[in-house]
Tab-separated table of C-alpha atoms and ligand atoms in Angstrom:
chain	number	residue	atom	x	y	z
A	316	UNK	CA	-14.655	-25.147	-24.393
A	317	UNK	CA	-12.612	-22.061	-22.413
A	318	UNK	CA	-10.048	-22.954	-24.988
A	319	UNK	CA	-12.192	-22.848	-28.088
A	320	UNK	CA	-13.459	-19.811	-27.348
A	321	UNK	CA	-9.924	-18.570	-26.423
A	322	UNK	CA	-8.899	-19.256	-29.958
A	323	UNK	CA	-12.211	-18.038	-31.493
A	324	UNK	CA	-11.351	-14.521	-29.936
A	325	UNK	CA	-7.791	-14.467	-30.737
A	326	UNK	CA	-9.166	-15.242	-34.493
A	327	UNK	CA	-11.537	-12.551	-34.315
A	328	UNK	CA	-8.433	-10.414	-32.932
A	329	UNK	CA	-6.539	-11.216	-35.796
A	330	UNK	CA	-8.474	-10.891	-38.526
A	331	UNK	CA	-10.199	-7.381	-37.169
A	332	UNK	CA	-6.468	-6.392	-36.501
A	333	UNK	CA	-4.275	-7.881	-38.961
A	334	UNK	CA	-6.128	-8.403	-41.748
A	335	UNK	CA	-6.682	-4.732	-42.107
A	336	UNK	CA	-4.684	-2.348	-43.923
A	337	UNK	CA	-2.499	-0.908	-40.871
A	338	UNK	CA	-1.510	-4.469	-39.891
A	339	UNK	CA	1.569	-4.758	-37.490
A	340	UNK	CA	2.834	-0.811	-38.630
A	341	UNK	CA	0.006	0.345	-35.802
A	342	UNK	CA	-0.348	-2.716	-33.251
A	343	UNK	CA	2.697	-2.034	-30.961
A	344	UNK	CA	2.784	-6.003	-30.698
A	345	UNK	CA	5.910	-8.125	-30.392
A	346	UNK	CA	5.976	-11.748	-30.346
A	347	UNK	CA	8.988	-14.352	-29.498
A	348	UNK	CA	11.558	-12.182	-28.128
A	349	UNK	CA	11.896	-13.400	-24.415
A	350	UNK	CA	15.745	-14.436	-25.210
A	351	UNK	CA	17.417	-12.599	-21.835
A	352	UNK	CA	21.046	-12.274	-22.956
A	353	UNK	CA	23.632	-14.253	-20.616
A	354	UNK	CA	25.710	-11.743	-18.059
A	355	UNK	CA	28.549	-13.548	-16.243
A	356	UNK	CA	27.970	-10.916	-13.682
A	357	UNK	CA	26.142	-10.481	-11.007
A	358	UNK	CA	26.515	-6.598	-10.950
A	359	UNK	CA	25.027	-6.436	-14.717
A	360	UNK	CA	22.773	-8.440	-13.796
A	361	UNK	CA	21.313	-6.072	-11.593
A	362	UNK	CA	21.692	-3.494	-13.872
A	363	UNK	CA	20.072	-5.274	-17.156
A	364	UNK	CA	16.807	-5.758	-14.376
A	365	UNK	CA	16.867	-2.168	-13.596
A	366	UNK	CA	16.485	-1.806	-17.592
A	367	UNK	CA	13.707	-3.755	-18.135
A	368	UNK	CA	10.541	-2.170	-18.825
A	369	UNK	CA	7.824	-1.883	-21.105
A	370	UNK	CA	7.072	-4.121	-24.564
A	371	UNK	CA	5.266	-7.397	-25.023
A	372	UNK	CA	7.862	-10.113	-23.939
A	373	UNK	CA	4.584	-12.960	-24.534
A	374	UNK	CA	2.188	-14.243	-26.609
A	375	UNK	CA	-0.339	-13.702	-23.273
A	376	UNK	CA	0.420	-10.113	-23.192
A	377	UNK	CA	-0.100	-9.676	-26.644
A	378	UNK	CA	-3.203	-11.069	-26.587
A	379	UNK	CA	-4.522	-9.061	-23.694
A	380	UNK	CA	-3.241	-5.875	-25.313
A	381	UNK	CA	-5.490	-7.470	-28.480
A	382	UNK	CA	-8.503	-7.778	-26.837
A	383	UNK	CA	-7.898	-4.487	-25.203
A	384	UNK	CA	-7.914	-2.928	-28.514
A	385	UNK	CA	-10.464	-4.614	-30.306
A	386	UNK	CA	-14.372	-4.021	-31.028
A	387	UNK	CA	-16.026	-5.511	-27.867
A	388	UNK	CA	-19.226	-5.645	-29.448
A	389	UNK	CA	-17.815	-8.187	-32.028
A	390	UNK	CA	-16.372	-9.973	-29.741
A	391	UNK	CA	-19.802	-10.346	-27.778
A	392	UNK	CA	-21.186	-11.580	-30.785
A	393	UNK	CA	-18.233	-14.323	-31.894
A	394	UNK	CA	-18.610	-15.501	-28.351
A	395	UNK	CA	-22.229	-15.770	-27.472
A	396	UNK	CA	-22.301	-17.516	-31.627
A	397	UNK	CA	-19.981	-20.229	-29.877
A	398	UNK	CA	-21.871	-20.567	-26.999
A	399	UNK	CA	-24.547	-21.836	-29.339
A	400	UNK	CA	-22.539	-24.277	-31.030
A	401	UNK	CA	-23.204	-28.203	-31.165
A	402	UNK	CA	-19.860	-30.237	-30.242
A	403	UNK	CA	-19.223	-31.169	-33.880
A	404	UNK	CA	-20.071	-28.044	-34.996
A	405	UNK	CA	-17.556	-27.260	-32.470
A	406	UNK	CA	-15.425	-29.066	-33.719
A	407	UNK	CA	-15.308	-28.485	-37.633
A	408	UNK	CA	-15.078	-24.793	-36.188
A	409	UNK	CA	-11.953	-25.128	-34.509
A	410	UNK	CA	-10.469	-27.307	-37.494
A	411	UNK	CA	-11.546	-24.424	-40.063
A	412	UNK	CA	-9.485	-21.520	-37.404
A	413	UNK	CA	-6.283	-23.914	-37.254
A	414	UNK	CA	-6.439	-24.062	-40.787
A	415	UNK	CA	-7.117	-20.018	-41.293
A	416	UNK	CA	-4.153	-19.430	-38.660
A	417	UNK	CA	-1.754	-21.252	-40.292
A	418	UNK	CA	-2.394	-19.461	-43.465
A	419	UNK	CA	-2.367	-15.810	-41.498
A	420	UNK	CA	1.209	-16.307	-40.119
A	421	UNK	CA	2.522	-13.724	-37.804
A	422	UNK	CA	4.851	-10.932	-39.542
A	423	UNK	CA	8.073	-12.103	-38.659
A	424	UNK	CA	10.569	-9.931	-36.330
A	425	UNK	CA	12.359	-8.865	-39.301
A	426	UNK	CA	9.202	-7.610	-41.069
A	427	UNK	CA	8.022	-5.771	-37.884
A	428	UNK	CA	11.558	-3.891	-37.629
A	429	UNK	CA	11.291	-3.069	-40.874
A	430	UNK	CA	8.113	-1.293	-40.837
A	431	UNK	CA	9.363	0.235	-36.995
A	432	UNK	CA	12.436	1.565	-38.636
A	433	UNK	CA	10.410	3.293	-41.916
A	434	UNK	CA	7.956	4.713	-39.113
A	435	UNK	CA	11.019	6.391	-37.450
A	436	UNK	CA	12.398	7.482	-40.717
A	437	UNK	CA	9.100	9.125	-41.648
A	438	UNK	CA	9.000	12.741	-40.019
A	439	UNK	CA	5.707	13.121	-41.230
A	440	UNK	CA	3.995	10.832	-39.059
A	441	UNK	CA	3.028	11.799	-35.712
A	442	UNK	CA	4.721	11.433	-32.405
A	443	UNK	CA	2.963	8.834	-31.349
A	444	UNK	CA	3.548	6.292	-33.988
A	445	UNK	CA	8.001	7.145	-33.361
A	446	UNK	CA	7.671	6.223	-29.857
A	447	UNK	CA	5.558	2.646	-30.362
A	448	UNK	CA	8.036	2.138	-33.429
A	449	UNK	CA	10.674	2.768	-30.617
A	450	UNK	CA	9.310	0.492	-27.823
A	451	UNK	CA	8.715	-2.520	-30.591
A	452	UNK	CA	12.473	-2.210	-31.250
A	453	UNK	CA	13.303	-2.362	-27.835
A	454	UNK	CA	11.950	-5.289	-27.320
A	455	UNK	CA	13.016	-6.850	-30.648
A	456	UNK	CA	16.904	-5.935	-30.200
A	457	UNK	CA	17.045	-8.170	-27.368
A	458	UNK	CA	17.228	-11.083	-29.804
A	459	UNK	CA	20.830	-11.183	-31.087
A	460	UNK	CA	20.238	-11.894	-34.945
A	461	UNK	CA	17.399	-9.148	-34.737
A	462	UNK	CA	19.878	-6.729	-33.503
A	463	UNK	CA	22.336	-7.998	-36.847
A	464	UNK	CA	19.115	-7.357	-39.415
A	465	UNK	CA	18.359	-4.210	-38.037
A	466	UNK	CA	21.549	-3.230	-39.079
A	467	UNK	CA	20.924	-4.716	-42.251
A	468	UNK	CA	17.931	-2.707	-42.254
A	469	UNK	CA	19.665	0.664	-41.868
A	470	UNK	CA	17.902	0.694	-38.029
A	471	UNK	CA	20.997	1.896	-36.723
A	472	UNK	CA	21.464	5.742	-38.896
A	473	UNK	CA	18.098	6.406	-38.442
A	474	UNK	CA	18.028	5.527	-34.527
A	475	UNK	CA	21.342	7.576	-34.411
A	476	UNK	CA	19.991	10.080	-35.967
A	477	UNK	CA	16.582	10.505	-33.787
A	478	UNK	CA	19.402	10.812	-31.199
A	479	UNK	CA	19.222	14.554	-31.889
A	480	UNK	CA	15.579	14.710	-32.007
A	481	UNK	CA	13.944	17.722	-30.395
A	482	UNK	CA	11.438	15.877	-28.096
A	483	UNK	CA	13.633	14.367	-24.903
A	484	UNK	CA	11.156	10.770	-24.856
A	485	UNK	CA	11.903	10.072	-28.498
A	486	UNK	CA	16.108	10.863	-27.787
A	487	UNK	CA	15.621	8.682	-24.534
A	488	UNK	CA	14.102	5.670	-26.248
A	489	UNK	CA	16.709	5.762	-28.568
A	490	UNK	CA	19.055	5.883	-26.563
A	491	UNK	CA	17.408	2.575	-25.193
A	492	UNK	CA	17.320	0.925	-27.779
A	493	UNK	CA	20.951	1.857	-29.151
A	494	UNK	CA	22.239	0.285	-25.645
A	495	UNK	CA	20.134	-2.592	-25.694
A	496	UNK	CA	21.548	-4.091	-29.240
A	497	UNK	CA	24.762	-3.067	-28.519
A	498	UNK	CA	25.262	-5.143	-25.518
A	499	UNK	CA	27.685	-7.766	-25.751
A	500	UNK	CA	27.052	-7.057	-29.839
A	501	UNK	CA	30.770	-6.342	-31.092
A	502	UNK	CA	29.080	-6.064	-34.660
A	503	UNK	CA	26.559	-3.612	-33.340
A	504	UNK	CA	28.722	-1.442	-30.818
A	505	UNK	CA	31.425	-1.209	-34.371
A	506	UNK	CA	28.784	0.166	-36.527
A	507	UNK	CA	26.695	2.151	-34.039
A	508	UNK	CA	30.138	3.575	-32.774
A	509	UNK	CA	31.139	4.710	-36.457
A	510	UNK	CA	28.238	6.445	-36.849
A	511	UNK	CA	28.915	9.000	-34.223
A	512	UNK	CA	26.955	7.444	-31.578
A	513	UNK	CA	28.820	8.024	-28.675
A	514	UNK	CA	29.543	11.934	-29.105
A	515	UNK	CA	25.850	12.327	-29.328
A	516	UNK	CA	25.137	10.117	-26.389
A	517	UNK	CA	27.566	12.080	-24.135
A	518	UNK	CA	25.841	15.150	-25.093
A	519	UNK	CA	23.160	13.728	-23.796
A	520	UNK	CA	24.382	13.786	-20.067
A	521	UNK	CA	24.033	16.962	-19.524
A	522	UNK	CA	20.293	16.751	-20.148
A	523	UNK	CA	17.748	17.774	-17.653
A	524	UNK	CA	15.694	14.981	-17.552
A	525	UNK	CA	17.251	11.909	-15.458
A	526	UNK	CA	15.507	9.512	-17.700
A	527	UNK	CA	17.165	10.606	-20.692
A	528	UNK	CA	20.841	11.119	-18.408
A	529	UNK	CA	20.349	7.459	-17.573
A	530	UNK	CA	19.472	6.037	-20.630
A	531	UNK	CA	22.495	7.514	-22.585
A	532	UNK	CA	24.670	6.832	-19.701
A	533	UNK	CA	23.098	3.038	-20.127
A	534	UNK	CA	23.749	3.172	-23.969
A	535	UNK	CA	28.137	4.870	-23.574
A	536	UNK	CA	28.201	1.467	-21.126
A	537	UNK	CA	26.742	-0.640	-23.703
A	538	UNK	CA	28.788	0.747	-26.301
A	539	UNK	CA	32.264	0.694	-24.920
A	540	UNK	CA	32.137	-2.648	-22.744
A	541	UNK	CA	34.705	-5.057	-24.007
A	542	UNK	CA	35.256	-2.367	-26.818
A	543	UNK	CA	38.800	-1.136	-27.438
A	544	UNK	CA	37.877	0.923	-29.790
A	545	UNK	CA	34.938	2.573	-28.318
A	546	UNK	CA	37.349	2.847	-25.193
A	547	UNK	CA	39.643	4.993	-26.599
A	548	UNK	CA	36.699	6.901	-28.240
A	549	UNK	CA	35.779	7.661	-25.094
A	550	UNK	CA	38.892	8.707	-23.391
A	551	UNK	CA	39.467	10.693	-26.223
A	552	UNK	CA	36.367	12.605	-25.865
A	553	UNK	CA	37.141	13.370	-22.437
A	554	UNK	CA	35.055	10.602	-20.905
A	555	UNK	CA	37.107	11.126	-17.301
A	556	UNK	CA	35.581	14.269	-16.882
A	557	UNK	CA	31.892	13.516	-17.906
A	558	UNK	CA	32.344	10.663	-15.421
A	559	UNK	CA	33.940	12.698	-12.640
A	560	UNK	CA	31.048	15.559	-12.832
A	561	UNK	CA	28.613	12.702	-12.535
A	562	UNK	CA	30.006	11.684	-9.292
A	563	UNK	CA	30.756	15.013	-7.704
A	564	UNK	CA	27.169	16.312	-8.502
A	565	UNK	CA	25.004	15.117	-5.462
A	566	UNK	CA	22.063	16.059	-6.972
A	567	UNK	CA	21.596	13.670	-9.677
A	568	UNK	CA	19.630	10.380	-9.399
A	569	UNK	CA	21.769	7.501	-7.769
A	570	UNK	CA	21.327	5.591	-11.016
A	571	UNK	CA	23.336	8.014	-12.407
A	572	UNK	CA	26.008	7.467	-9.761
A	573	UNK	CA	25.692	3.349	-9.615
A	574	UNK	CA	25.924	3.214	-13.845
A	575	UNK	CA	29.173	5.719	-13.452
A	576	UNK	CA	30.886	3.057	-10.934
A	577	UNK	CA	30.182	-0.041	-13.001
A	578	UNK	CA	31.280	1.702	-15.757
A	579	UNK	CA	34.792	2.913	-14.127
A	580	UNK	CA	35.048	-0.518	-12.977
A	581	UNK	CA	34.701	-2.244	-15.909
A	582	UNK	CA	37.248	0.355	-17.708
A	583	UNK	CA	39.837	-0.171	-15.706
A	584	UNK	CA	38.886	-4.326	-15.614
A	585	UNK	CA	39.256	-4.014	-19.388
A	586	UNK	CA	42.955	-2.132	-19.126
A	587	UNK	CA	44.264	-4.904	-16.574
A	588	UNK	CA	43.300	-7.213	-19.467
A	589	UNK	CA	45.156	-5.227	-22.120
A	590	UNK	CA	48.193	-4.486	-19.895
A	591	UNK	CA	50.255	-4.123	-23.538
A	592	UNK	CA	48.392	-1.407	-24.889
A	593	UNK	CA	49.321	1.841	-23.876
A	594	UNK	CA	47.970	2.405	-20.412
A	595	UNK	CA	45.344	5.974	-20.871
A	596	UNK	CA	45.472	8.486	-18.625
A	597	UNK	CA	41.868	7.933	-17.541
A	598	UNK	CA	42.903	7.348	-13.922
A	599	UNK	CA	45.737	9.652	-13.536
A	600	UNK	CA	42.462	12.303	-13.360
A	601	UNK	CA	42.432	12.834	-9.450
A	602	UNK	CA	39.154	14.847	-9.412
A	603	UNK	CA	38.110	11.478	-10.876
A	604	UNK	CA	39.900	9.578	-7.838
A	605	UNK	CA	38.342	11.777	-5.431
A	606	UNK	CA	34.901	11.538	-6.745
A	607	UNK	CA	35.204	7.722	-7.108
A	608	UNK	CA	36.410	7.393	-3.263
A	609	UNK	CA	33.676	9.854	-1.528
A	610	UNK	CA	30.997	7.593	-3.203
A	611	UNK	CA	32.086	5.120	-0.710
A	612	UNK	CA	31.035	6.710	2.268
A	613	UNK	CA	27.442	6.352	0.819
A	614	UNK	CA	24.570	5.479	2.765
A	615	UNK	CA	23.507	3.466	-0.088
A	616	UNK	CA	25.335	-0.173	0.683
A	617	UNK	CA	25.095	-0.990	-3.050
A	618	UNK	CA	26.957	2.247	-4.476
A	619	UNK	CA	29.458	1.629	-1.401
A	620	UNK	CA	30.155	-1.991	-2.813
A	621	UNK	CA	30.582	-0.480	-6.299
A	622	UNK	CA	32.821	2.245	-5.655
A	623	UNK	CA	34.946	-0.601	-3.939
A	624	UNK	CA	34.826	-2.632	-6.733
A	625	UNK	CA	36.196	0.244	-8.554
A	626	UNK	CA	39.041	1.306	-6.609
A	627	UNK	CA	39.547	-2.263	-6.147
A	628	UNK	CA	40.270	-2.582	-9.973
A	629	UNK	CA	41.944	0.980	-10.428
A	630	UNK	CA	44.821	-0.238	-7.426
A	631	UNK	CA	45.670	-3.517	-9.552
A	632	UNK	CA	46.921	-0.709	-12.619
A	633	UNK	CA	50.401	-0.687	-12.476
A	634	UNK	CA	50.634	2.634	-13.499
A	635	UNK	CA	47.754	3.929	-10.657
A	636	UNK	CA	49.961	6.318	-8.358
A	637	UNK	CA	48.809	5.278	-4.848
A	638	UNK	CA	50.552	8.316	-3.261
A	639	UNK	CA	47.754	10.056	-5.181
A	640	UNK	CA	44.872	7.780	-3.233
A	641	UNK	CA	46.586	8.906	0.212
A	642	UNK	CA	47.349	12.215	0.066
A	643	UNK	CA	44.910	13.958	-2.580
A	644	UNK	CA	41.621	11.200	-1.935
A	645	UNK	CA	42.078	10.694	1.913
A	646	UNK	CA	41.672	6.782	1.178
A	647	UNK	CA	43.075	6.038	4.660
A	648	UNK	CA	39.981	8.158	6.188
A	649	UNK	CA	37.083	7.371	3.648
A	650	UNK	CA	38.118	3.657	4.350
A	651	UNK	CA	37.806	4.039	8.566
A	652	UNK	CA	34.496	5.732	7.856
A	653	UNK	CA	32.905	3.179	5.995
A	654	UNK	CA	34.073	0.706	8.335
A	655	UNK	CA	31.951	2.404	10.738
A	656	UNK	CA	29.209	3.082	8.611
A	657	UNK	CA	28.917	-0.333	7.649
A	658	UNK	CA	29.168	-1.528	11.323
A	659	UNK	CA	25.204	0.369	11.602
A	660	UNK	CA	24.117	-1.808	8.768
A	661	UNK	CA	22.621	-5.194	9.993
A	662	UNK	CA	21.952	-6.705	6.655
A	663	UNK	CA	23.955	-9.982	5.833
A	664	UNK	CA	24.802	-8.143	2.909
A	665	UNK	CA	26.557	-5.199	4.387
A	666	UNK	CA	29.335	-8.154	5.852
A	667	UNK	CA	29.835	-9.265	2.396
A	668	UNK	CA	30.662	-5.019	1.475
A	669	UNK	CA	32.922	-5.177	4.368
A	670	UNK	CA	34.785	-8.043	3.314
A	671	UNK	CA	35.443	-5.821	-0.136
A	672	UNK	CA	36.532	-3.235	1.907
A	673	UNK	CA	39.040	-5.023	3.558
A	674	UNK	CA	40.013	-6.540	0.592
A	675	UNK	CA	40.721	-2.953	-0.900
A	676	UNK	CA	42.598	-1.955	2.400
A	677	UNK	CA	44.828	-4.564	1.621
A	678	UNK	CA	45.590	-3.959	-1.758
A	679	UNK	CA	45.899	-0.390	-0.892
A	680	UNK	CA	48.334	-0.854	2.062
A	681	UNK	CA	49.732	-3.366	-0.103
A	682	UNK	CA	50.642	-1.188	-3.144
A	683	UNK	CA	51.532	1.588	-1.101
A	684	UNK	CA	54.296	-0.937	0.629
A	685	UNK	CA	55.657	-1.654	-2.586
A	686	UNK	CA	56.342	1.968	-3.432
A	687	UNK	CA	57.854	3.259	-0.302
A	688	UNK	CA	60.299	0.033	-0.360
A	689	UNK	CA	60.621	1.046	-3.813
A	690	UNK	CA	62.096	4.607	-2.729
A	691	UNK	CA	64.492	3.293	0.238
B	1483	NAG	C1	5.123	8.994	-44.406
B	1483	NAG	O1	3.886	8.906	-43.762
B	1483	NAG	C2	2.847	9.529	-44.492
B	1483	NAG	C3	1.594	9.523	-43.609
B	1483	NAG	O2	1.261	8.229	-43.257
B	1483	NAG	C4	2.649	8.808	-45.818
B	1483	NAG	O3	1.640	9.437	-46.551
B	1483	NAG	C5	3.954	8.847	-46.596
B	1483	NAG	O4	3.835	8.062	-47.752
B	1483	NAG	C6	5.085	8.310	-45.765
B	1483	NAG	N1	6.339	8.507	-46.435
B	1483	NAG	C7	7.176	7.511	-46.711
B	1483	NAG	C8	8.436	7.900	-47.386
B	1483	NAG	O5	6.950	6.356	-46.401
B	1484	NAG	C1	15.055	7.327	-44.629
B	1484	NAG	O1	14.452	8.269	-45.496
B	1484	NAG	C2	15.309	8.824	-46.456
B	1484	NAG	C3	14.521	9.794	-47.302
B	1484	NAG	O2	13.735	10.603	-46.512
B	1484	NAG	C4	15.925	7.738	-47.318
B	1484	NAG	O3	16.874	8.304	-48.196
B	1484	NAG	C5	16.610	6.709	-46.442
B	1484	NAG	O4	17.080	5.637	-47.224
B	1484	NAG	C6	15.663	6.191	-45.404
B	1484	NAG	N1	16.365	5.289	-44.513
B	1484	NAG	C7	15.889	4.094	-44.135
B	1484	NAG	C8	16.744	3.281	-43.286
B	1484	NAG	O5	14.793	3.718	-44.490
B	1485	NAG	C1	21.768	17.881	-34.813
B	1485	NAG	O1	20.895	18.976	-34.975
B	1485	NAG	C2	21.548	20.190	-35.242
B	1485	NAG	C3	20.511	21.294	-35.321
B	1485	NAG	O2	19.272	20.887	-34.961
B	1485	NAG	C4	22.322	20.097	-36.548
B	1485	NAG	O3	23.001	21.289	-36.803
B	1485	NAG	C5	23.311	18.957	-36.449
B	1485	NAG	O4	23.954	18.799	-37.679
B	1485	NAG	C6	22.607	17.704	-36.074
B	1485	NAG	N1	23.612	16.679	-35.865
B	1485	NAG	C7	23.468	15.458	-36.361
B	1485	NAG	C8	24.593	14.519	-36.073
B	1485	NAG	O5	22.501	15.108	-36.977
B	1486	NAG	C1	43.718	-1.682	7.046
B	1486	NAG	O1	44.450	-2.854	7.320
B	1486	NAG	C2	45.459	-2.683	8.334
B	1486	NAG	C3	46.251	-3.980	8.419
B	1486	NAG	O2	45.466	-5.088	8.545
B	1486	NAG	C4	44.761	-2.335	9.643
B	1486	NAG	O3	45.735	-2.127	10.647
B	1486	NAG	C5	43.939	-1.067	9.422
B	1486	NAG	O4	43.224	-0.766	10.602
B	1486	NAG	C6	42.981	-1.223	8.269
B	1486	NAG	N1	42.351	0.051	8.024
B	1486	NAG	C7	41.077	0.171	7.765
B	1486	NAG	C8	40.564	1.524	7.547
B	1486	NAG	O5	40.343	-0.795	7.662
């Protein structure tokens, strides 16, 4: 019985809603796209949850926001006309919806972008309707081949276009969604990259809103992971120094200052991995250095571990000059400070930061061994 009337209200949800002219173009509703992409990495992980927000990820959601949104009155009606029901008539009722459902069919994903993207494309319509456009895509892109047909749909030139939009919320989503399809998306990050993307994006750091500084800071990562191309983009576009006035400004959000760590990281992961190419001079920036090695002495345990993480990965270089982490960054000193600070912290988890830090002692003392036997 609950169920029957379940499905006689999602019926009357679907025909008052979809049936009509607007259909999906004005419901906001996403179905099927709980597909969490795989991260090897327990960091990312972290981040991807950070990034999670918003959008119908089930059918249960969607069907609250439905009711939400439909004409209670109606619904009143279809349910007090079921309460009145005989079994069989019951029955033949709930053979008649199956029958009506299956006929309805939900738009598929690729229909829904589709109308999302000529939404976003139309400047006439109001706000509104480019920001629900917006948060349907973000939760579409999540599926792999989605992100692939929105390219097919053209998604990607009008989203990078919108990057330059004049509201900050409508630039910000974009920017959301832009990261979110390019991650771990080679296809994606090539096109969205050739289209100017990343320029745009960095421009975007220097906004005034944090939302919109993190979200473009979320989409660069996104673009350039695993990326050689979008790498060297980067670098060329002076990427070091965007980075380093991240870190050396204390006043910005720490989610501006945990992204910029993962993100140096993961650069200088992906140059120990391509130890043929050309090695940048990314790291030879010692404002960079600097900024990367005061983050350590945060009070924040999780920045600490990440700015470890990426001097850990910036030693292993071969062309790193250590000299430069002594004399110029103090590494000596930031190291015996954190030691101490992380003696305060009593969380298990601050003995698994000071296991990194000795690790990166090591490598440090190590390294700088090699180079004054070196010079004997
Ligand atoms: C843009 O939206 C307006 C208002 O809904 C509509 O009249 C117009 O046809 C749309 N333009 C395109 C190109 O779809
Ligand atoms: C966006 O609209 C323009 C015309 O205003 C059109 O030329 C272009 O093809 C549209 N792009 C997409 C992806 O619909
Ligand atoms: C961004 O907007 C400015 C002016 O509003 C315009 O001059 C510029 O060409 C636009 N850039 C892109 C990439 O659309
Ligand atoms: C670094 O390691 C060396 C050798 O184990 C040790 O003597 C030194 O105290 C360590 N320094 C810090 C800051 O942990």
């Amino acid at each position: 019985m609950a169920k029957f009337i379940l499905i006689a209200v999602f019926m009357v949800v679907l025909i008052t809603n979809f049936a009509s002219s607007e259909v999906a173009a004005s419901s906001g509703v996403v179905v099927g796209s709980s597909n969490p992409k795989e991260e090897g990495n327990k960091l990312a992980m972290v981040q991807e949850e950070e990034d999670m927000d918003g959008g119908f990820s089930s059918l249960d959601g969607m069907l609250q926001w439905a009711i939400g949104h439909s004409d209670p009155g109606v619904l009143k009606e279809r349910s007090e006309v079921a309460q009145r029901m005989s079994p069989e008539e019951l029955n033949k009722r709930q053979t008649e919806l199956k029958e009506l459902m299956e006929k309805l069919k939900m738009p598929s994903d690729a229909q829904l972008m589709l109308i999302a993207v000529n939404d976003l494309n139309n400047s006439s319509l109001p706000l509104e309707h480019h920001l629900r456009a917006l948060e349907e895509l973000l939760v579409l892109v999540e599926h792999i081949d989605n992100a692939i047909d929105l390219q097919k749909l053209g998604g990607f030139s009008v989203l990078v276009r919108i990057l330059n939009h004049s509201v900050p919320e409508i630039r910000t989503a974009a920017a959301w969604v832009l990261g979110k399809a390019s991650q771990n998306n080679p296809i994606v990050q090539k096109q969205v990259l050739e289209l100017g993307a990343l320029t745009m994006l960095m421009k975007m750091m220097k906004s005034h809103t944090t939302e919109e500084a993190v979200k473009a800071l979320f989409a660069i990562s996104a673009l350039i992971r695993n990326n050689v191309n979008g790498q060297s983009l980067f670098y060329q576009e002076a990427g070091d120094t965007m980075l380093q006035e991240v870190l050396s400004n204390s006043n910005l959000d720490i989610r501006l200052h945990k992204k910029s760590l993962f993100l140096i990281a993961d650069l200088a992961e992906s140059q120990l991995e391509n130890e043929n190419t050309a090695e940048v001079s990314f790291f030879s920036n010692r404002l960079l250095l600097k900024a990367i090695v005061d983050s350590m002495a945060s009070s924040d345990l999780d920045l600490t571990e990440k700015a470890l993480y990426a001097i850990k990965n910036i030693l292993l270089l071969r062309s790193t000059e250590v000299q430069l982490f002594k004399d110029f960054c103090k590494l000596n000193e930031v190291l015996e400070r954190t030691r101490q600070q992380l003696n305060d912290h009593r969380e298990e988890y601050a003995m698994d930061v000071e296991s990194l830090r000795k690790e990166v002692n090591l490598t440090f003392l190590q390294k700088l061994n090699k180079v004054t036997q070196a010079a004997l």
